[in-house]
Tab-separated table of C-alpha atoms in Angstrom:
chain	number	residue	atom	x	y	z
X	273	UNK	CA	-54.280	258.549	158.346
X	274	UNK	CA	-51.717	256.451	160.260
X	275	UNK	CA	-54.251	256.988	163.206
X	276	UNK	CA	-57.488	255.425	160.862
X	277	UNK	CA	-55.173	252.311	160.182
X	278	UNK	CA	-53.817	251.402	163.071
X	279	UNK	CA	-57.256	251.649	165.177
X	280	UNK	CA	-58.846	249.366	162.206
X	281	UNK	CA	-56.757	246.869	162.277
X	282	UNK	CA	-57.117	246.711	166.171
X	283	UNK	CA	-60.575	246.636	165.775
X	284	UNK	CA	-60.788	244.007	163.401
X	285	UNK	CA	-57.842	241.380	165.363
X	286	UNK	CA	-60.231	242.056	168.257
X	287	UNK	CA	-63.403	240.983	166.066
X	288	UNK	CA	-61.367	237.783	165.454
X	289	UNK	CA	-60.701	238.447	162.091
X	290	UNK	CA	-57.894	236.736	160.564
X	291	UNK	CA	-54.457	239.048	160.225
X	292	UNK	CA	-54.695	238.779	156.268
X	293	UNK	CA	-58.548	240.547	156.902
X	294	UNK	CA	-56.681	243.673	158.921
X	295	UNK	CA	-53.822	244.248	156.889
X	296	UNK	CA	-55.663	244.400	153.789
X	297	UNK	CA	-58.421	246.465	155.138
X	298	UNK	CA	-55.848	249.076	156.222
X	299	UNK	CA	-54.239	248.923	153.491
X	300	UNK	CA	-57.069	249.718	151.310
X	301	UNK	CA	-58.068	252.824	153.835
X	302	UNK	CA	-54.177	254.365	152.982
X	303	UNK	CA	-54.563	253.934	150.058
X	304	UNK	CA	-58.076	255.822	149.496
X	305	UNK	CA	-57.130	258.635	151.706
X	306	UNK	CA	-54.076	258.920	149.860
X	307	UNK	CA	-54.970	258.443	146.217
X	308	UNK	CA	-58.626	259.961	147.093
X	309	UNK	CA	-60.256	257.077	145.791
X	310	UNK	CA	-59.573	253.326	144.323
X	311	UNK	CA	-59.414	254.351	140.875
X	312	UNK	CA	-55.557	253.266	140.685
X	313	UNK	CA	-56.356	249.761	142.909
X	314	UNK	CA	-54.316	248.057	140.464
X	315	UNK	CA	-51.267	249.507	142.191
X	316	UNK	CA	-51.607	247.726	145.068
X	317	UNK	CA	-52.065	244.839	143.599
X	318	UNK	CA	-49.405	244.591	141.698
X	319	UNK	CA	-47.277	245.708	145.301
X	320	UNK	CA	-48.863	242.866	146.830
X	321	UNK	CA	-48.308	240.424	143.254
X	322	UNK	CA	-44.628	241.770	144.056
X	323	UNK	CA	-44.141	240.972	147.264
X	324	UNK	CA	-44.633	237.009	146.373
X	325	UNK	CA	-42.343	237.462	143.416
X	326	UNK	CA	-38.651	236.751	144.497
X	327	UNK	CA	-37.718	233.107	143.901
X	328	UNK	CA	-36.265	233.250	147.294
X	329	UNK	CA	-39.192	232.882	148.658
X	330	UNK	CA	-39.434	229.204	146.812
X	331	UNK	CA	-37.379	227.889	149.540
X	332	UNK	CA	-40.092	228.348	152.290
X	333	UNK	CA	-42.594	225.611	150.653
X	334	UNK	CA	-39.377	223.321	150.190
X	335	UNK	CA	-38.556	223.040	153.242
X	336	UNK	CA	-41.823	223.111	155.304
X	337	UNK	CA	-42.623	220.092	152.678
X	338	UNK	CA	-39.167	218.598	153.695
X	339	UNK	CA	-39.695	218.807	157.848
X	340	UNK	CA	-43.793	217.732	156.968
X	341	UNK	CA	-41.753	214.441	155.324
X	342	UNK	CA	-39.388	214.025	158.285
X	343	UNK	CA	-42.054	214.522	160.785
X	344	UNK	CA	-44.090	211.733	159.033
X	345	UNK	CA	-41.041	209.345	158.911
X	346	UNK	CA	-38.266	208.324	160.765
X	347	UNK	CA	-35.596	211.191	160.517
X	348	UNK	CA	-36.506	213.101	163.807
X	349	UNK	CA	-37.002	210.043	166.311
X	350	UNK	CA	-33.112	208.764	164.663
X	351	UNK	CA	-31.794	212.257	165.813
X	352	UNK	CA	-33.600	212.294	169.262
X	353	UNK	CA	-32.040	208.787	170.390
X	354	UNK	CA	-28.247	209.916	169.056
X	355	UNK	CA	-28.724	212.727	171.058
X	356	UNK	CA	-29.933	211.148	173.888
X	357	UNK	CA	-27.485	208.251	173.906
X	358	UNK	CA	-25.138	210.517	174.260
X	359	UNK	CA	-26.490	212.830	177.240
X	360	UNK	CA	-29.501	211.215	178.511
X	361	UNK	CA	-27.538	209.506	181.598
X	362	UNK	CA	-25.690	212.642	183.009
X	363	UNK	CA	-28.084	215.218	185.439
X	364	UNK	CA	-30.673	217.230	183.698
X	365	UNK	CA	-29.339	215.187	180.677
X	366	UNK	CA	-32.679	214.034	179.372
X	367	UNK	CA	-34.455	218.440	179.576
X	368	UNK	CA	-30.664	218.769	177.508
X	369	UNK	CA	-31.090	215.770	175.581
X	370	UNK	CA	-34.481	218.152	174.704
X	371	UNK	CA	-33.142	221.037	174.220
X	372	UNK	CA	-30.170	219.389	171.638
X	373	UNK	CA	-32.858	218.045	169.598
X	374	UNK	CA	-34.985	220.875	169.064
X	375	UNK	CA	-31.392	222.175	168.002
X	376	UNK	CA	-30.703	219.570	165.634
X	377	UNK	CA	-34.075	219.140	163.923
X	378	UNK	CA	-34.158	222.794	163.665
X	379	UNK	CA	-31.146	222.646	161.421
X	380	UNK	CA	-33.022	220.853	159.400
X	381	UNK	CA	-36.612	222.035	159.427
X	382	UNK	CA	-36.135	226.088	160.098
X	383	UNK	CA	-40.325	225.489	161.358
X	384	UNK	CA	-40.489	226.148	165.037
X	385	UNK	CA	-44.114	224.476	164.486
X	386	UNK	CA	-42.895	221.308	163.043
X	387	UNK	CA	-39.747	220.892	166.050
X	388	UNK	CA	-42.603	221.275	168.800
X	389	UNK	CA	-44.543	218.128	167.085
X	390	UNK	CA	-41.456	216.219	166.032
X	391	UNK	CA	-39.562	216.793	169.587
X	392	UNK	CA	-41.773	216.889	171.578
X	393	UNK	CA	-44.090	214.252	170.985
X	394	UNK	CA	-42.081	211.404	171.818
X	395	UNK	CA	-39.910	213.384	174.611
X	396	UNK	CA	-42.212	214.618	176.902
X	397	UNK	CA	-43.912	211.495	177.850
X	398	UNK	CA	-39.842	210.085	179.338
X	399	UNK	CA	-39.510	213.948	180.642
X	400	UNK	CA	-42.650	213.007	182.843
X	401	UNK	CA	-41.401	209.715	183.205
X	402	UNK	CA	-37.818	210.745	184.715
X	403	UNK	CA	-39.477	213.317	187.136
X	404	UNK	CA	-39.900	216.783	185.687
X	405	UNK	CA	-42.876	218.175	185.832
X	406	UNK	CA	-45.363	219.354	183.265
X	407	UNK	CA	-45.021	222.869	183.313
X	408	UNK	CA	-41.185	222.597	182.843
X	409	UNK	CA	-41.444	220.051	180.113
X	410	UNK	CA	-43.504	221.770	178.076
X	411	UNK	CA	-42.044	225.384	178.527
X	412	UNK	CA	-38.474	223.860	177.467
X	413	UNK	CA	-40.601	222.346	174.535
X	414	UNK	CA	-42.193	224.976	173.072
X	415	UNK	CA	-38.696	227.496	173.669
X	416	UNK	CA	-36.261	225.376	172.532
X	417	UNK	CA	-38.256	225.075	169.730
X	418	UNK	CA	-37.865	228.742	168.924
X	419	UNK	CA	-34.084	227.675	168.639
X	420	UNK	CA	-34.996	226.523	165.060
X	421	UNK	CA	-36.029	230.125	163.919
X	422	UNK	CA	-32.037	230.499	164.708
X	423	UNK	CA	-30.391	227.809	163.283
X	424	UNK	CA	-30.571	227.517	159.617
X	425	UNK	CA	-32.215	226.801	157.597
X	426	UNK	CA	-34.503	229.819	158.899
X	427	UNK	CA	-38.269	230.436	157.567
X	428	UNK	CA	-38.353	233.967	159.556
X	429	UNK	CA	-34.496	234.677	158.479
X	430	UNK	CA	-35.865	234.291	154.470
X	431	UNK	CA	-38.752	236.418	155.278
X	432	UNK	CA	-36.593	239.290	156.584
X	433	UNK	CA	-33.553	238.691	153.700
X	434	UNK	CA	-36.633	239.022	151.103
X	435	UNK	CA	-38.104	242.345	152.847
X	436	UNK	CA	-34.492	244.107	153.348
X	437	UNK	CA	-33.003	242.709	150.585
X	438	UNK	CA	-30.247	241.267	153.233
X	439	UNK	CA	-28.077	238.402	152.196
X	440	UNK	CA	-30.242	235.300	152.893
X	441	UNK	CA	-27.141	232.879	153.046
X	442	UNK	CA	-25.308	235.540	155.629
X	443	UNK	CA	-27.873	235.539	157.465
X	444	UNK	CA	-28.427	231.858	157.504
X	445	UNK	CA	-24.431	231.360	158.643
X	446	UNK	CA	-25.152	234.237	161.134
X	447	UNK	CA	-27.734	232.514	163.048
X	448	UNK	CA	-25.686	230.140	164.425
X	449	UNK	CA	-23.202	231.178	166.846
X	450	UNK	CA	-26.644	232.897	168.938
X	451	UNK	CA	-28.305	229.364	168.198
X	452	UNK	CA	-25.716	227.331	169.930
X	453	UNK	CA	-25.659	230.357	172.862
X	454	UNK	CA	-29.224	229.781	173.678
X	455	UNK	CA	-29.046	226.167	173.614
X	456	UNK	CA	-26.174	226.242	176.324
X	457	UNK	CA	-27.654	228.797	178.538
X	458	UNK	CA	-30.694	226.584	178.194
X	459	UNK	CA	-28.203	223.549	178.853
X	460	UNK	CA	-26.830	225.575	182.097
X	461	UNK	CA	-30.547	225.983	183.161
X	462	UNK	CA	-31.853	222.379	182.875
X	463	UNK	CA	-28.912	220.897	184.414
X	464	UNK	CA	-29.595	223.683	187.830
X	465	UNK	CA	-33.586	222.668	187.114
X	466	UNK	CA	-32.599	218.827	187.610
X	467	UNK	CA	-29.891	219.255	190.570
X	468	UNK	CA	-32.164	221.497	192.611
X	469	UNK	CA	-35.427	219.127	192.460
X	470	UNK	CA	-33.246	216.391	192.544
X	471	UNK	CA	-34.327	214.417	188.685
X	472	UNK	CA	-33.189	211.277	188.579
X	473	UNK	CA	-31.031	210.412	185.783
X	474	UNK	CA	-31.277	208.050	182.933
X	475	UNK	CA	-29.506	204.684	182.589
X	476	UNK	CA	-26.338	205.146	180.550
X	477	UNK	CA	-26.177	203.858	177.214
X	478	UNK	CA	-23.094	202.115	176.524
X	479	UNK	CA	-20.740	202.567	173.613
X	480	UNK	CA	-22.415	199.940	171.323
X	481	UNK	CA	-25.575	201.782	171.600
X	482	UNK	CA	-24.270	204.957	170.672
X	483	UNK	CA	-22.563	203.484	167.783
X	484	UNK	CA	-25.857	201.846	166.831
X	485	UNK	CA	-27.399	205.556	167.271
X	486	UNK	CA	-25.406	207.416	165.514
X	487	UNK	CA	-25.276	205.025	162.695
X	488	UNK	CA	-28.791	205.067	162.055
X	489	UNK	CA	-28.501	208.557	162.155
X	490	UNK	CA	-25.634	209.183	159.690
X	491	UNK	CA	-28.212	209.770	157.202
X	492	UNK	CA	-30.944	212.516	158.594
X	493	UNK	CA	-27.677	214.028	159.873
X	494	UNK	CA	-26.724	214.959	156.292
X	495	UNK	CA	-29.774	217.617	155.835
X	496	UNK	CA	-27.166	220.204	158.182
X	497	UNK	CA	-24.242	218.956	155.354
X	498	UNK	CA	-26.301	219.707	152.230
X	499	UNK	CA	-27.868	223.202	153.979
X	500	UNK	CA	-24.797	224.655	155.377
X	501	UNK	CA	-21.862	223.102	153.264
X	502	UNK	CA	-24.043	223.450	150.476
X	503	UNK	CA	-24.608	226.822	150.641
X	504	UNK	CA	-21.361	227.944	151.735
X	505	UNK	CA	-19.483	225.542	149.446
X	506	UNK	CA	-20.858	227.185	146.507
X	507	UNK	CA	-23.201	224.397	145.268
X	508	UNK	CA	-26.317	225.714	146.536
X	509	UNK	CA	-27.834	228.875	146.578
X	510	UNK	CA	-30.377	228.417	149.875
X	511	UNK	CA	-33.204	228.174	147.311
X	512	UNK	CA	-32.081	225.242	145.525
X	513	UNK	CA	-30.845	223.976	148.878
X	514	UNK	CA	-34.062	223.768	149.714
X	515	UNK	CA	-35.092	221.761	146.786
X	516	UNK	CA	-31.536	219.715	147.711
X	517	UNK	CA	-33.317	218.958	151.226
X	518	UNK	CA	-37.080	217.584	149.992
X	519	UNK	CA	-35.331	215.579	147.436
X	520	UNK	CA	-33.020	214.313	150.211
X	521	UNK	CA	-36.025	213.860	152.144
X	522	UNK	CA	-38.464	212.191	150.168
X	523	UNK	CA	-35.359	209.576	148.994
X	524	UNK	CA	-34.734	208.826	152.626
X	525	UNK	CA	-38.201	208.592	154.528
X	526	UNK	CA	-39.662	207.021	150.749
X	527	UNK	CA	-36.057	204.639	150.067
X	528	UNK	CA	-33.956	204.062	152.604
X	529	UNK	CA	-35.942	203.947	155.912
X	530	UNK	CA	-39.183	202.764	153.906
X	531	UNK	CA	-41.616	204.646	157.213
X	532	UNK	CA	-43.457	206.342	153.759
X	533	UNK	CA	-45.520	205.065	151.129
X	534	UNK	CA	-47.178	206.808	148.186
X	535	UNK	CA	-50.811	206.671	149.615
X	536	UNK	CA	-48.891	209.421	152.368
X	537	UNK	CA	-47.671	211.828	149.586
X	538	UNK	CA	-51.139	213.417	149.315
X	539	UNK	CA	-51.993	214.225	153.225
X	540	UNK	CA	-48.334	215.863	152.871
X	541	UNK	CA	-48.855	218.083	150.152
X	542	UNK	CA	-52.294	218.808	151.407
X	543	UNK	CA	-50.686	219.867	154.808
X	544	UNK	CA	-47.548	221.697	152.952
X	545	UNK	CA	-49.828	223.627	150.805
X	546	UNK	CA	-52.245	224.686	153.200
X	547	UNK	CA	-49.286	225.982	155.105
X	548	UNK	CA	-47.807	227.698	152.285
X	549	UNK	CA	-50.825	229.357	151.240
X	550	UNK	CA	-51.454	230.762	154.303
X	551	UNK	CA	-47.455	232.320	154.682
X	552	UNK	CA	-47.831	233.337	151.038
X	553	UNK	CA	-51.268	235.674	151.302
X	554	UNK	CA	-49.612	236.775	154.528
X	555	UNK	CA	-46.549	237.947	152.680
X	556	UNK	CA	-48.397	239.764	149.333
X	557	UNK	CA	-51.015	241.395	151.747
X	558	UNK	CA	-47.868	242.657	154.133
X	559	UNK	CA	-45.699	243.690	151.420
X	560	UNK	CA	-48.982	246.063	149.973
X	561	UNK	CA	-49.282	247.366	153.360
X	562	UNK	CA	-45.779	248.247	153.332
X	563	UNK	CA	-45.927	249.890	150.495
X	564	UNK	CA	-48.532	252.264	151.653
X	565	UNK	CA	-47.054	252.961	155.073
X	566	UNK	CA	-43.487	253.606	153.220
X	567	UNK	CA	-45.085	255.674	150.482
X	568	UNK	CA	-46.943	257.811	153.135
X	569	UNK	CA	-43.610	258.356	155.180
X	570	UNK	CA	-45.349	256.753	157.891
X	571	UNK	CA	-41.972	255.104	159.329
X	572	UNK	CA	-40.544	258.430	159.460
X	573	UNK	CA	-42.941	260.063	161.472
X	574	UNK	CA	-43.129	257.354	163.724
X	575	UNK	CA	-38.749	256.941	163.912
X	576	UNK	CA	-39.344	260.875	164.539
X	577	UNK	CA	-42.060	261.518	166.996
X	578	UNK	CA	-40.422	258.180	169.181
X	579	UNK	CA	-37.400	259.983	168.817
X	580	UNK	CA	-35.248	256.613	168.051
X	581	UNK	CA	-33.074	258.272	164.827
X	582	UNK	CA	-31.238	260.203	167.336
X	583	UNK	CA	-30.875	257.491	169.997
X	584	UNK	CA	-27.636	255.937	167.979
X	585	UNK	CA	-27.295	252.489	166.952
X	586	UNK	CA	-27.310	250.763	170.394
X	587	UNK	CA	-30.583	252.699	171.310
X	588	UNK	CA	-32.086	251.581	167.246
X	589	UNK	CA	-31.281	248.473	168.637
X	590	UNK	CA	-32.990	248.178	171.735
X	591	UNK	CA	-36.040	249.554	170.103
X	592	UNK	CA	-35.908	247.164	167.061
X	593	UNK	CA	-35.701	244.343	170.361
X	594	UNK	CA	-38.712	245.520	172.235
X	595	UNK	CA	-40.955	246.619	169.134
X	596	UNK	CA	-40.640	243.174	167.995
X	597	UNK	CA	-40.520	241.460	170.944
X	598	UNK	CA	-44.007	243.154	172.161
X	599	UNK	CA	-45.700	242.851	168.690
X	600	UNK	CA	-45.006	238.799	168.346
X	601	UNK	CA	-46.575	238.232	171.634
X	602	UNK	CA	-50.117	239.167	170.249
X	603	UNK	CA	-49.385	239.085	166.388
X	604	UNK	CA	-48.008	235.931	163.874
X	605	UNK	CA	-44.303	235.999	163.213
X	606	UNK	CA	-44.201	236.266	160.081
X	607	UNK	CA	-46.737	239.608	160.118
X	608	UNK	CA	-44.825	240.952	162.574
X	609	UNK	CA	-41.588	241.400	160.202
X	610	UNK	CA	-43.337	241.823	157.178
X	611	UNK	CA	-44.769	245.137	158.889
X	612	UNK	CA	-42.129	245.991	161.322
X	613	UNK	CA	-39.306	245.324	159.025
X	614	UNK	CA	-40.008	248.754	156.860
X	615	UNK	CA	-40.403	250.901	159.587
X	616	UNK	CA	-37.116	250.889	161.333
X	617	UNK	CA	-35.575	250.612	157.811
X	618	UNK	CA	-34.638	254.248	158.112
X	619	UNK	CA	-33.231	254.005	161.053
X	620	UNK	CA	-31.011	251.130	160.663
X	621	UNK	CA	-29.963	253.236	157.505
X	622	UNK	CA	-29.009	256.122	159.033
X	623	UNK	CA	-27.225	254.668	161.592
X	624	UNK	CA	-25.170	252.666	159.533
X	625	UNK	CA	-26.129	248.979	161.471
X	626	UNK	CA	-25.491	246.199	159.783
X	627	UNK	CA	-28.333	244.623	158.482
X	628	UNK	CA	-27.346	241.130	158.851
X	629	UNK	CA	-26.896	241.613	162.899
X	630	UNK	CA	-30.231	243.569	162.822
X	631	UNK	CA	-31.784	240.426	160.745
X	632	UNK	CA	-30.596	237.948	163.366
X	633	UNK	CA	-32.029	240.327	166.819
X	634	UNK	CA	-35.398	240.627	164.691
X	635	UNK	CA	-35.224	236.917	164.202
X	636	UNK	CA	-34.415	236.552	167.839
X	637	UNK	CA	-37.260	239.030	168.972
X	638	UNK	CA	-39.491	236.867	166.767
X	639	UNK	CA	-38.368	233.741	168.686
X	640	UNK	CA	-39.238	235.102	172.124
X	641	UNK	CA	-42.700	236.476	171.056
X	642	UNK	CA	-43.797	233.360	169.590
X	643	UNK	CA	-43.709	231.481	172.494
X	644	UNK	CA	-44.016	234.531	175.554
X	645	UNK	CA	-47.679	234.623	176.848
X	646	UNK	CA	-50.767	236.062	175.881
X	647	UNK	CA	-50.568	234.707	171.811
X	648	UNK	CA	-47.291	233.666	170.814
X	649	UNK	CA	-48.090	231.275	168.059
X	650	UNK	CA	-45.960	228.204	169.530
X	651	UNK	CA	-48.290	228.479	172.660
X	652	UNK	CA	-51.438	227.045	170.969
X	653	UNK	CA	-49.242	224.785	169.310
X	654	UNK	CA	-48.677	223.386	171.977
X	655	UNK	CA	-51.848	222.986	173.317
X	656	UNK	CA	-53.416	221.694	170.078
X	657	UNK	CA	-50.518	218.891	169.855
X	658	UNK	CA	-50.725	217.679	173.890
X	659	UNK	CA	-54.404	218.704	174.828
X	660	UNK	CA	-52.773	220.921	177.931
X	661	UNK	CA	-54.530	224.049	178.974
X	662	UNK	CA	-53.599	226.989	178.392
X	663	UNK	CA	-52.081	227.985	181.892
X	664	UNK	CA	-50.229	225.097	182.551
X	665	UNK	CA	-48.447	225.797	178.946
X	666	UNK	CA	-47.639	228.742	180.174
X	667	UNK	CA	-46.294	228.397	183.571
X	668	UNK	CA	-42.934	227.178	183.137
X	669	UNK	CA	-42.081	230.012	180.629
X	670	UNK	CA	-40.538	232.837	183.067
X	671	UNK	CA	-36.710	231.355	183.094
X	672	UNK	CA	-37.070	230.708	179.613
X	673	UNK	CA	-38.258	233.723	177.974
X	674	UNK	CA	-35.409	235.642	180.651
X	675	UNK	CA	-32.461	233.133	179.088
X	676	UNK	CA	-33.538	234.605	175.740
X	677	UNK	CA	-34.266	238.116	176.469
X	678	UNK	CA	-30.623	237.803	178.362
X	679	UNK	CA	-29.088	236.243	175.346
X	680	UNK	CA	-30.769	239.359	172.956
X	681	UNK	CA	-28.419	241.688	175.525
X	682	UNK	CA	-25.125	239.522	174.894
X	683	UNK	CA	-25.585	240.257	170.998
X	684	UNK	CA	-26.280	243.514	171.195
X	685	UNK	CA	-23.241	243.615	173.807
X	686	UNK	CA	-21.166	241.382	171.544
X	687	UNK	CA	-22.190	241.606	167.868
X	688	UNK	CA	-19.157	238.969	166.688
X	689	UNK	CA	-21.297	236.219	168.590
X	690	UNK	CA	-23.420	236.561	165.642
X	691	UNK	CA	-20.903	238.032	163.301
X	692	UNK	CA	-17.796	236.296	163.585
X	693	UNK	CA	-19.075	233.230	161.383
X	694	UNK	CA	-20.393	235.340	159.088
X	695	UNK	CA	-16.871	237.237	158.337
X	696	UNK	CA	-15.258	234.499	158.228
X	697	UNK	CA	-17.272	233.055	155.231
X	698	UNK	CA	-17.785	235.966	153.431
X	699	UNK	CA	-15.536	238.741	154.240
C-alpha cells in the first residue's frame, strides 16, 4: 500500500499536477485498499473538513492580508531606510543593511514570499549600484528571506503548532534566538563578501537623518510590539494578534501614511484570498492524507525499517533535518510539514524531544529547502518578481544554504539557542 501511494504521487508531481491533485489521489488509493472500497468516503472528508477546523489557523489569512497591505504601502520601504541609515556606510553594510531588513519585515509579515518582493525590490537595484554582483544579490535576497519563516510571526511555525498540537506562542518566542543567529552569520558573511571584492561603501548618513528614519519608522516598528509583547503580555493570543496586526495595518497604510485608498482594498483581498485558498486546500487535503498514513501505521514502518527509533534523540534529529531539508527542495513548504510532520511523530515521542525545539529545526529545514536548488518555492519567486533566469538565481546560493545548514548543527549542538527564550517566558 505505502508502495501504491508513494509511486502515484511521484507520478502525478512529474505529470505537473498540482500537489493538492497527488495528495488527494493517494489518499483516496489508502483509503480503498484499506476500507476495500469508498463506501465510508465521508470519513475522509470529514479528516480533511478537520484539518481546516482549529481557529488557529485564522491567523494565517490575517497576516498574509496584513504583509499584502504593507507591501502595497509604505511600511516596508520606512523600515529599509532606518535600517540602512544606520549600517549602510560601514563595509558590506548595504548586503547587511539587506539581510536586517528581511529580518525586520519578517517580524512582521512571517511570508518569506512577501519579504522577497517587499526587500528586495527596492534593494537590489543600490546592491548593483554599490558593486555586488547579481548572483550575490539575489542569493542573499531570496535566503535572508527565509529568515522570516524564523522570526515571528511564523506561517510554517502555525502550520506545525496546528499539526502537533505544539504551543503556537512557544514556538513563536522560540524562533528567535536561531533568527537573530542566521542573520549574524549572514552579517559575518557579507561583510568577508564586501572586504574580499573590495565593495565600496555607502555615504554615511548623519545623525539628523537617522533621527528622521527612525521617526518615520516608529510606527511600522510597532507590528514586532503588538506580535511579541502582545502575545507574551497576555493580551493576545497569536490569533487575535493577527487580527491586532491587519487592523494596525490597514489604520496605518489607509490613515496615517495615506499610500492606500479604498479602490486598493479589492486587488488586496483578491490577492489575500487567492493565497489563502490555496494554503487552506493544501492543509484539509494533507491533514486527510495524514490520517490515512497514521491509521495504516505507515510512520511506524517507515521509523522501523530506517531504523531511526533506535538512533536516540540526536540521531531523530538529524533525520527530522535531512528528511525535511531534502523534501522542501522539490515539494511546497507547507506540504512538506503537513506530511512529514506525522511521520516522525513517533519518534519524537519516544524519545522524549521536545516538540517545541523539533518545531523550530522543521521550521529551519523548511527555510533551507525553500530556497536550495532544484524547486525551492522562493527560487521562482524570485525569478517571477526580477525577470532573472533561473541559473543566475541560483548561483550565489552555495555559502548561503552552508550558513544555514551550519546554523541547523549549532541548535541541535546547543538547544538553549532556541530554548532559552522560550523558558524564560513560560517556564
Amino acid at each position: 500500500m505505502t508502495t501504491i501511494m508513494v509511486t502515484t504521487m511521484i507520478a502525478l508531481l512529474l505529470l505537473g499536477f498540482p500537489m493538492m491533485i497527488p495528495l488527494i489521489t493517494a489518499a483516496v488509493i489508502g483509503f480503498y485498499m484499506m476500507f476495500n472500497g469508498l463506501g465510508q468516503m465521508d470519513t475522509l472528508i470529514q479528516q480533511m473538513m478537520a484539518g481546516i477546523r482549529p481557529a488557529s489557523l485564522i491567523a494565517v489569512p490575517m497576516f498574509i492580508l496584513a504583509a499584502d497591505i504593507m507591501t502595497r504601502g509604505q511600511s516596508a520601504e520606512r523600515l529599509i531606510n532606518m535600517v540602512m541609515s544606520f549600517i549602510g556606510h560601514v563595509k558590506g553594510g548595504l548586503a547587511v543593511s539587506t539581510a536586517a531588513s528581511c529580518t525586520l519585515f519578517g517580524a512582521v509579515s512571517g511570508s518569506t514570499q512577501a519579504t522577497v518582493v517587499a526587500v528586495g525590490s527596492p534593494l537590489r537595484p543600490k546592491m548593483l549600484k554599490a558593486g555586488y554582483s547579481d548572483s550575490f544579490t539575489l542569493a542573499l535576497i531570496i535566503n535572508a528571506s527565509d529568515i522570516a519563516f524564523l522570526i515571528p510571526p511564523s506561517i510554517g511555525m502555525i502550520i506545525y503548532g496546528v499539526i502537533s498540537g505544539t504551543s503556537i506562542a512557544e514556538l513563536f518566542i522560540a524562533g528567535i534566538g536561531p533568527g537573530l543567529l542566521i542573520l549574524l552569520m549572514f552579517s559575518i558573511y557579507c561583510v568577508i563578501y564586501a572586504t574580499v571584492r573590495n565593495v565600496p561603501t555607502e555615504p554615511k548618513s548623519g545623525w539628523g537623518e537617522r533621527f528622521s528614519a527612525v521617526r518615520l519608522a516608529l510606527w511600522p516598528l510597532g507590528f514586532p510590539v503588538i506580535i511579541v509583547g502582545g502575545i507574551y503580555g497576555g493580551v493576545f493570543s497569536p490569533t487575535e494578534a493577527a487580527a491586532a496586526c491587519v487592523l494596525y495595518a490597514i489604520f496605518l497604510e489607509f490613515l496615517i501614511f495615506r499610500s492606500l485608498k479604498v479602490n486598493d482594498i479589492y486587488a488586496i483581498a483578491k490577492s489575500t484570498g487567492l493565497i489563502t485558498a490555496v494554503v487552506f486546500i493544501l492543509v484539509a487535503v494533507g491533514n486527510g492524507f495524514s490520517w490515512i498514513i497514521s491509521f495504516a501505521q505507515i510512520p511506524q514502518e517507515l521509523l522501523q525499517a530506517a531504523g531511526i527509533n533506535e538512533a536516540g534523540p540526536t540521531g531523530v534529529l538529524i533525520a527530522i533535518c535531512i528528511a525535511f531539508f531534502v523534501a522542501c527542495m522539490f515539494v511546497d513548504p507547507i506540504v512538506v510539514i503537513l506530511v512529514l510532520t506525522p511521520i516522525f511523530a513517533p519518534a519524537v515521542e519516544a524519545t522524549g524531544l521536545d516538540p517545541v525545539l523539533v518545531g523550530i529545526l522543521i521550521t529551519l529545514q523548511v527555510a533551507i529547502g525553500s530556497a536550495t536548488p532544484p524547486f525551492g518555492c522562493d527560487i521562482f519567486t524570485a525569478i517571477a518578481i526580477f525577470k532573472r533566469p533561473y541559473l543566475d538565481v541560483i548561483k550565489g546560493t552555495p555559502p548561503f544554504i552552508f550558513i544555514l545548514v551550519l546554523a541547523a548543527a549549532l541548535l541541535i549542538m546547543f538547544p538553549q539557542i532556541a530554548l532559552f527564550l522560550r523558558d524564560l517566558a513560560f517556564r
